[in-house]
Coordinates of C-alpha atoms in Angstrom, one line a residue:
M1 CA 171.0 190.8 30.9
P2 CA 171.9 187.2 30.1
Q3 CA 172.4 186.8 26.3
R4 CA 169.6 185.3 24.1
P5 CA 170.4 181.6 23.0
A6 CA 171.6 181.2 19.4
P7 CA 168.7 180.4 17.2
A8 CA 168.0 176.7 16.6
P9 CA 168.9 175.5 13.0
S10 CA 165.7 175.4 10.7
F11 CA 164.1 172.2 9.5
W12 CA 165.3 172.5 6.0
T13 CA 169.0 173.0 7.5
L14 CA 168.7 170.0 9.2
Q15 CA 166.9 168.2 6.5
F16 CA 169.6 168.8 3.9
G17 CA 172.2 168.2 6.3
G18 CA 171.0 165.0 7.7
W19 CA 170.3 163.6 4.3
G20 CA 173.5 164.7 2.9
L21 CA 175.4 163.0 5.7
Y22 CA 173.1 159.7 5.0
A23 CA 174.5 159.9 1.5
L24 CA 178.1 160.3 2.6
L25 CA 177.9 157.5 5.2
L26 CA 176.4 155.1 2.4
I27 CA 179.1 155.9 -0.1
I28 CA 182.0 155.4 2.4
T29 CA 180.4 152.0 3.7
F30 CA 180.1 150.5 -0.1
L31 CA 182.8 152.4 -1.9
P32 CA 185.8 149.8 -0.8
M33 CA 183.8 147.0 -2.4
H34 CA 183.1 148.7 -5.6
V35 CA 186.2 150.9 -6.1
G36 CA 188.3 148.2 -7.9
E37 CA 185.4 147.2 -10.2
G38 CA 185.3 150.5 -11.8
K39 CA 181.9 151.1 -10.4
A40 CA 182.7 153.8 -8.0
L41 CA 181.0 156.5 -10.0
P42 CA 177.6 154.3 -10.4
L43 CA 177.8 153.8 -6.6
V44 CA 178.1 157.5 -5.8
M45 CA 175.2 158.2 -8.1
A46 CA 172.8 155.4 -6.7
K47 CA 173.5 156.2 -3.3
G48 CA 172.8 160.0 -4.0
I49 CA 169.7 159.2 -5.6
R50 CA 168.6 157.0 -2.6
A51 CA 169.2 160.1 -0.4
V52 CA 167.2 162.4 -2.7
F53 CA 164.4 160.1 -2.7
G54 CA 164.7 159.8 1.4
L55 CA 164.7 163.7 1.2
G56 CA 161.9 164.2 -0.9
L57 CA 159.8 161.6 0.9
T58 CA 160.4 162.6 4.5
S59 CA 159.4 166.2 3.3
V60 CA 156.2 165.0 2.4
M61 CA 155.9 163.0 5.7
R62 CA 156.5 166.1 7.5
L63 CA 153.3 167.7 6.1
G64 CA 151.1 164.8 7.8
Y65 CA 153.4 165.0 11.1
Q66 CA 153.0 168.4 11.5
R67 CA 149.1 167.8 12.2
L68 CA 149.8 165.7 15.0
F69 CA 151.4 168.6 17.2
P70 CA 150.1 169.0 19.9
G71 CA 149.3 165.4 20.5
T72 CA 150.0 162.4 22.6
F73 CA 153.3 160.1 22.4
R74 CA 151.2 157.2 21.7
R75 CA 149.2 158.6 18.5
Q76 CA 152.7 160.2 17.1
A77 CA 154.3 156.7 17.6
L78 CA 151.4 154.7 15.9
W79 CA 151.4 157.4 13.1
A80 CA 155.2 157.0 12.8
L81 CA 155.3 153.3 12.6
A82 CA 152.3 153.2 9.9
T83 CA 153.7 155.8 7.8
S84 CA 157.3 154.7 7.7
A85 CA 155.9 151.2 6.5
V86 CA 153.6 152.8 3.8
V87 CA 156.2 155.1 2.7
G88 CA 159.0 152.5 2.7
M89 CA 157.0 150.8 0.2
A90 CA 156.7 153.7 -1.8
W91 CA 160.6 154.2 -1.7
V92 CA 161.0 150.8 -3.1
L93 CA 158.8 151.5 -5.8
L94 CA 160.7 154.8 -6.8
A95 CA 164.0 152.9 -6.6
E96 CA 162.8 150.3 -8.8
A97 CA 161.2 153.0 -11.4
W98 CA 164.3 154.7 -11.3
A99 CA 166.5 151.8 -11.9
T100 CA 164.3 150.7 -14.8
W101 CA 164.3 153.8 -16.4
L102 CA 168.1 154.5 -15.9
Y103 CA 169.0 150.9 -17.0
P104 CA 166.9 149.6 -20.0
T105 CA 168.2 146.1 -19.4
Y106 CA 167.3 146.1 -15.8
H107 CA 164.0 144.0 -14.8
W108 CA 162.6 144.5 -11.6
Q109 CA 161.2 140.8 -11.6
T110 CA 164.9 139.7 -11.1
N111 CA 165.1 141.6 -8.0
R112 CA 161.6 140.8 -6.5
M113 CA 162.8 138.6 -3.8
Q114 CA 164.7 141.5 -2.2
L115 CA 161.8 144.0 -2.5
P116 CA 160.4 143.1 0.9
R117 CA 163.7 143.2 2.8
N118 CA 164.6 146.6 1.0
A119 CA 161.4 147.9 2.1
L120 CA 162.1 147.0 5.6
D121 CA 165.3 148.6 5.3
Y122 CA 163.7 151.9 4.0
A123 CA 161.0 151.7 6.7
V124 CA 163.6 151.5 9.2
T125 CA 165.5 154.4 7.9
L126 CA 162.2 156.4 7.6
L127 CA 161.4 155.2 11.5
G128 CA 164.7 156.6 12.6
W129 CA 163.9 160.1 10.9
S130 CA 160.4 160.4 12.4
G131 CA 162.1 159.6 15.8
L132 CA 164.5 162.5 15.2
Y133 CA 161.7 164.7 14.0
F134 CA 159.5 164.1 16.8
G135 CA 162.3 164.3 19.2
I136 CA 163.6 167.6 17.9
K137 CA 160.0 168.9 17.9
H138 CA 159.4 167.7 21.5
A139 CA 162.7 169.0 22.6
R140 CA 162.0 172.5 20.9
A141 CA 158.5 172.6 22.6
W142 CA 159.9 172.1 26.0
Q143 CA 162.7 174.7 25.4
G144 CA 159.9 177.2 24.4
E145 CA 157.9 176.2 27.6
R146 CA 161.0 176.7 29.7
E147 CA 162.0 179.9 28.2
R148 CA 158.5 181.3 28.7
A149 CA 158.5 180.1 32.2
L150 CA 161.9 181.7 32.7
R151 CA 160.5 184.8 31.3
A152 CA 157.5 184.8 33.6
D153 CA 159.9 184.1 36.7
T154 CA 161.7 187.3 35.5
L155 CA 158.8 189.4 35.1
A156 CA 157.4 188.3 38.5
Q157 CA 160.9 189.0 40.0
E158 CA 160.9 192.5 38.3
A159 CA 157.3 193.1 39.6
R160 CA 158.4 192.0 43.2
L161 CA 161.4 194.3 43.0
A162 CA 159.6 197.3 41.8
S163 CA 156.8 196.6 44.5
L164 CA 159.6 196.8 47.3
R165 CA 161.2 199.8 45.9
H166 CA 157.9 201.7 45.7
Q167 CA 157.3 200.8 49.2
M168 CA 160.4 203.1 50.0
H169 CA 158.4 206.1 49.2
P170 CA 155.3 205.9 51.4
H171 CA 157.8 204.6 54.2
F172 CA 159.9 207.9 53.8
L173 CA 157.1 210.1 53.3
F174 CA 155.6 209.0 56.8
N175 CA 158.4 209.5 58.4
A176 CA 159.3 213.0 57.0
L177 CA 155.8 214.1 57.5
T178 CA 155.8 213.3 60.9
S179 CA 158.9 215.4 61.6
V180 CA 157.4 218.2 59.4
R181 CA 154.2 217.9 61.5
A182 CA 156.3 218.1 64.8
L183 CA 157.9 221.5 63.5
I184 CA 155.0 223.3 62.0
G185 CA 154.0 224.5 65.3
E186 CA 157.3 225.0 67.1
D187 CA 159.4 226.3 64.3
P188 CA 157.6 227.3 61.1
V189 CA 160.7 228.6 59.4
R190 CA 162.6 225.4 59.9
A191 CA 159.4 223.3 58.7
R192 CA 159.5 225.4 55.4
R193 CA 163.1 224.4 55.1
M194 CA 162.5 221.1 55.7
V195 CA 159.6 220.9 53.1
T196 CA 162.1 222.5 50.5
E197 CA 164.9 219.9 51.3
M198 CA 162.0 217.1 51.1
A199 CA 161.3 218.3 47.6
D200 CA 164.8 218.0 46.5
F201 CA 164.9 214.5 47.9
L202 CA 161.6 213.6 46.1
R203 CA 162.7 215.1 43.1
F204 CA 165.8 212.9 43.2
S205 CA 164.0 209.9 43.9
L206 CA 161.6 210.5 40.9
Q207 CA 164.4 210.9 38.5
K208 CA 166.0 207.5 39.9
G209 CA 162.9 205.6 41.1
D210 CA 162.8 203.3 37.9
F211 CA 166.1 202.0 38.1
P212 CA 166.8 198.9 40.1
H213 CA 170.6 199.8 40.4
V214 CA 172.5 203.3 40.7
P215 CA 176.0 204.3 41.2
L216 CA 177.0 204.5 44.9
E217 CA 177.9 208.2 44.6
E218 CA 174.3 208.8 43.4
E219 CA 173.0 206.8 46.2
L220 CA 175.0 208.6 48.7
S221 CA 174.0 211.9 47.4
M222 CA 170.4 211.0 48.2
V223 CA 171.4 210.0 51.6
R224 CA 173.0 213.6 52.0
S225 CA 169.7 215.1 51.2
Y226 CA 167.9 212.9 53.7
L227 CA 170.4 213.9 56.4
S228 CA 169.7 217.5 55.5
I229 CA 166.3 217.2 56.0
E230 CA 166.8 215.6 59.3
S231 CA 169.3 218.1 60.5
V232 CA 166.7 220.8 60.0
R233 CA 164.8 219.1 62.7
F234 CA 167.4 218.0 65.2
E235 CA 170.0 220.3 64.6
E236 CA 172.6 219.8 67.4
K237 CA 170.9 216.4 68.4
L238 CA 172.4 214.7 65.5
D239 CA 175.9 213.9 64.7
V240 CA 176.6 212.4 61.5
S241 CA 179.9 211.3 59.9
L242 CA 180.4 209.7 56.5
S243 CA 183.6 207.7 55.2
V244 CA 183.7 206.6 51.8
M245 CA 186.8 204.6 50.4
P246 CA 188.0 206.0 47.3
G247 CA 187.2 204.2 44.2
T248 CA 183.8 202.7 45.6
E249 CA 181.8 205.7 44.3
R250 CA 181.4 204.1 40.9
L251 CA 180.2 200.8 42.1
T252 CA 176.6 200.0 41.5
V253 CA 174.1 199.4 44.4
P254 CA 170.4 198.8 44.5
A255 CA 168.6 202.1 44.6
F256 CA 167.3 203.1 48.1
L257 CA 169.7 200.7 49.5
V258 CA 171.7 203.1 52.2
Q259 CA 168.9 205.8 52.9
P260 CA 166.8 203.3 54.8
L261 CA 169.8 202.0 56.7
V262 CA 170.5 205.6 57.8
D263 CA 166.7 206.3 58.5
N264 CA 166.7 203.1 60.7
A265 CA 169.7 204.2 62.7
V266 CA 168.4 207.8 63.2
K267 CA 165.0 206.5 64.5
H268 CA 166.8 204.1 67.0
G269 CA 169.4 206.5 68.1
L270 CA 166.6 208.9 69.1
A271 CA 164.2 206.3 70.8
S272 CA 167.3 205.6 73.2
G273 CA 167.0 208.9 74.5
L274 CA 170.7 209.4 74.7
L275 CA 171.8 212.8 73.0
P276 CA 173.3 213.9 70.6
V277 CA 172.5 210.8 68.4
R278 CA 175.8 209.9 66.6
V279 CA 175.4 208.0 63.2
R280 CA 178.6 206.7 61.4
I281 CA 178.5 205.5 57.9
Q282 CA 181.4 203.7 56.5
V283 CA 181.8 202.3 52.9
T284 CA 184.7 200.0 52.1
R285 CA 185.7 197.4 49.5
E286 CA 187.4 194.2 50.1
Q287 CA 188.2 192.7 46.9
D288 CA 184.8 191.5 45.1
L289 CA 182.7 192.6 48.3
L290 CA 181.4 195.8 48.9
R291 CA 180.6 196.6 52.6
I292 CA 178.2 199.2 53.8
R293 CA 178.2 199.8 57.6
V294 CA 175.9 202.3 59.5
D295 CA 176.3 202.5 63.2
N296 CA 174.5 204.7 65.7
T297 CA 174.4 205.2 69.5
G298 CA 171.9 203.7 71.5
K299 CA 170.2 200.6 71.9
W300 CA 168.2 198.1 69.5
A301 CA 164.5 198.9 69.5
P302 CA 162.3 195.9 68.3
P303 CA 159.8 196.6 65.5
S304 CA 156.4 197.9 66.6
R305 CA 153.2 197.3 65.1
E306 CA 152.0 201.0 65.8
P307 CA 153.7 204.0 63.9
G308 CA 156.0 205.9 66.0
P309 CA 159.6 206.9 66.7
Q310 CA 160.8 203.3 67.2
G311 CA 159.7 202.4 63.8
T312 CA 157.8 199.4 62.0
G313 CA 160.6 197.6 60.9
T314 CA 159.5 198.2 57.0
G315 CA 163.0 199.6 56.1
L316 CA 165.2 196.9 56.9
R317 CA 162.8 194.0 56.1
N318 CA 162.6 195.7 52.6
V319 CA 166.3 196.0 52.2
R320 CA 166.8 192.5 53.3
E321 CA 164.1 191.2 50.8
R322 CA 165.5 193.1 47.8
L323 CA 169.1 192.0 48.6
A324 CA 167.4 188.4 48.6
Q325 CA 165.7 188.8 45.3
L326 CA 168.7 190.6 43.6
F327 CA 171.6 188.5 45.1
A328 CA 170.3 185.5 46.4
E329 CA 172.9 184.2 49.0
R330 CA 175.6 186.5 47.6
A331 CA 174.5 189.4 49.9
K332 CA 173.4 189.8 53.5
L333 CA 172.4 192.5 55.9
E334 CA 173.5 191.8 59.6
S335 CA 172.5 193.9 62.8
S336 CA 173.9 193.6 66.1
E337 CA 174.4 195.8 69.5
S338 CA 177.3 196.1 71.5
D339 CA 178.7 198.8 74.0
G340 CA 176.0 201.3 73.4
W341 CA 176.1 201.2 69.6
V342 CA 173.8 199.5 67.2
H343 CA 175.5 198.0 64.0
T344 CA 174.1 197.2 60.7
V345 CA 176.2 196.1 58.0
V346 CA 175.2 195.2 54.3
E347 CA 177.5 193.1 52.2
L348 CA 176.9 192.7 48.5
P349 CA 179.0 191.8 45.3
A350 CA 181.1 195.1 44.1
M351 CA 180.2 195.7 40.5
E352 CA 181.2 198.6 38.5
W353 CA 178.9 200.8 37.2
T354 CA 178.7 200.7 33.3
P355 CA 176.6 202.4 30.9
V356 CA 175.4 198.7 29.8
L357 CA 174.3 198.2 33.3
A358 CA 172.3 201.7 33.2
T359 CA 170.5 200.4 29.7
E360 CA 169.7 197.1 31.4
A361 CA 168.2 198.8 34.4
A362 CA 166.1 200.9 32.4

């Protein structure tokens, strides 16, 4: 499961940090011109107070800007221009009042010619702050929409995978019940044994049905249960061998991945009419690739619209869609026919099964 992104800094963290940096830049800019005159401390105090005024005024501006969300960019831009101009004048008046209070010999009339320029300077600073404020707000809103879209896409994908997994149960039941129906009349004892094997298989599938991934050894255990069901019906007509490379049992695979491949092999083998039907299951690993190969004697039978021994193509189509959903282009399913054998090969990334993966799958 992907990690959640770190939470974005709060408004007050950015506010104090930004105005602190503003004061520092002002001090660094003007300090070389005053350090030799013994005015370094008054300069630091003046620029610090200027930043404090900026912090307080923009905090008030924020209260008005919050009412502009959601809103159009044009409306926000006009408000930013007007508010920056008005508050810039207020900033000048505060600065003059502070200077008059701190320095009794100071008279604002002596500095009145610079007031418009100072107001414009402050207004530009406030306009820059407004641009950053609205920019960050829009960026966070876009990020929120993006995260909601990703969550919706993830939920849709999970729903799709759950639907595909759940399709396996009626598909298997259809095939198994068809076999039981065929056995009831000719051999009731074997039919009862097959029902028992079906109960064991379905118990296993119910326990793992909500897990998108399972260890390969559990998947193969379910395949063996399935083959036990089929062997009850076909006995010597079915010859199956299973070869598993050591060390692959703890790799993870999508639940109900191998069983439909084997089911498909048995059906196609029987449809060919060449008995006994030989099915060979081979599991190997090549570096970061897990390969599952299922071969059966006979010929490839195209899917049919009607239920029957040749099958409807649901099993392989389901597996192919689930691989595409889970792994995109990193996994593939290929089928071919040669020399009286039908070959089905699945390749997917080799991933170790871990308790963390089990928790995420749940």
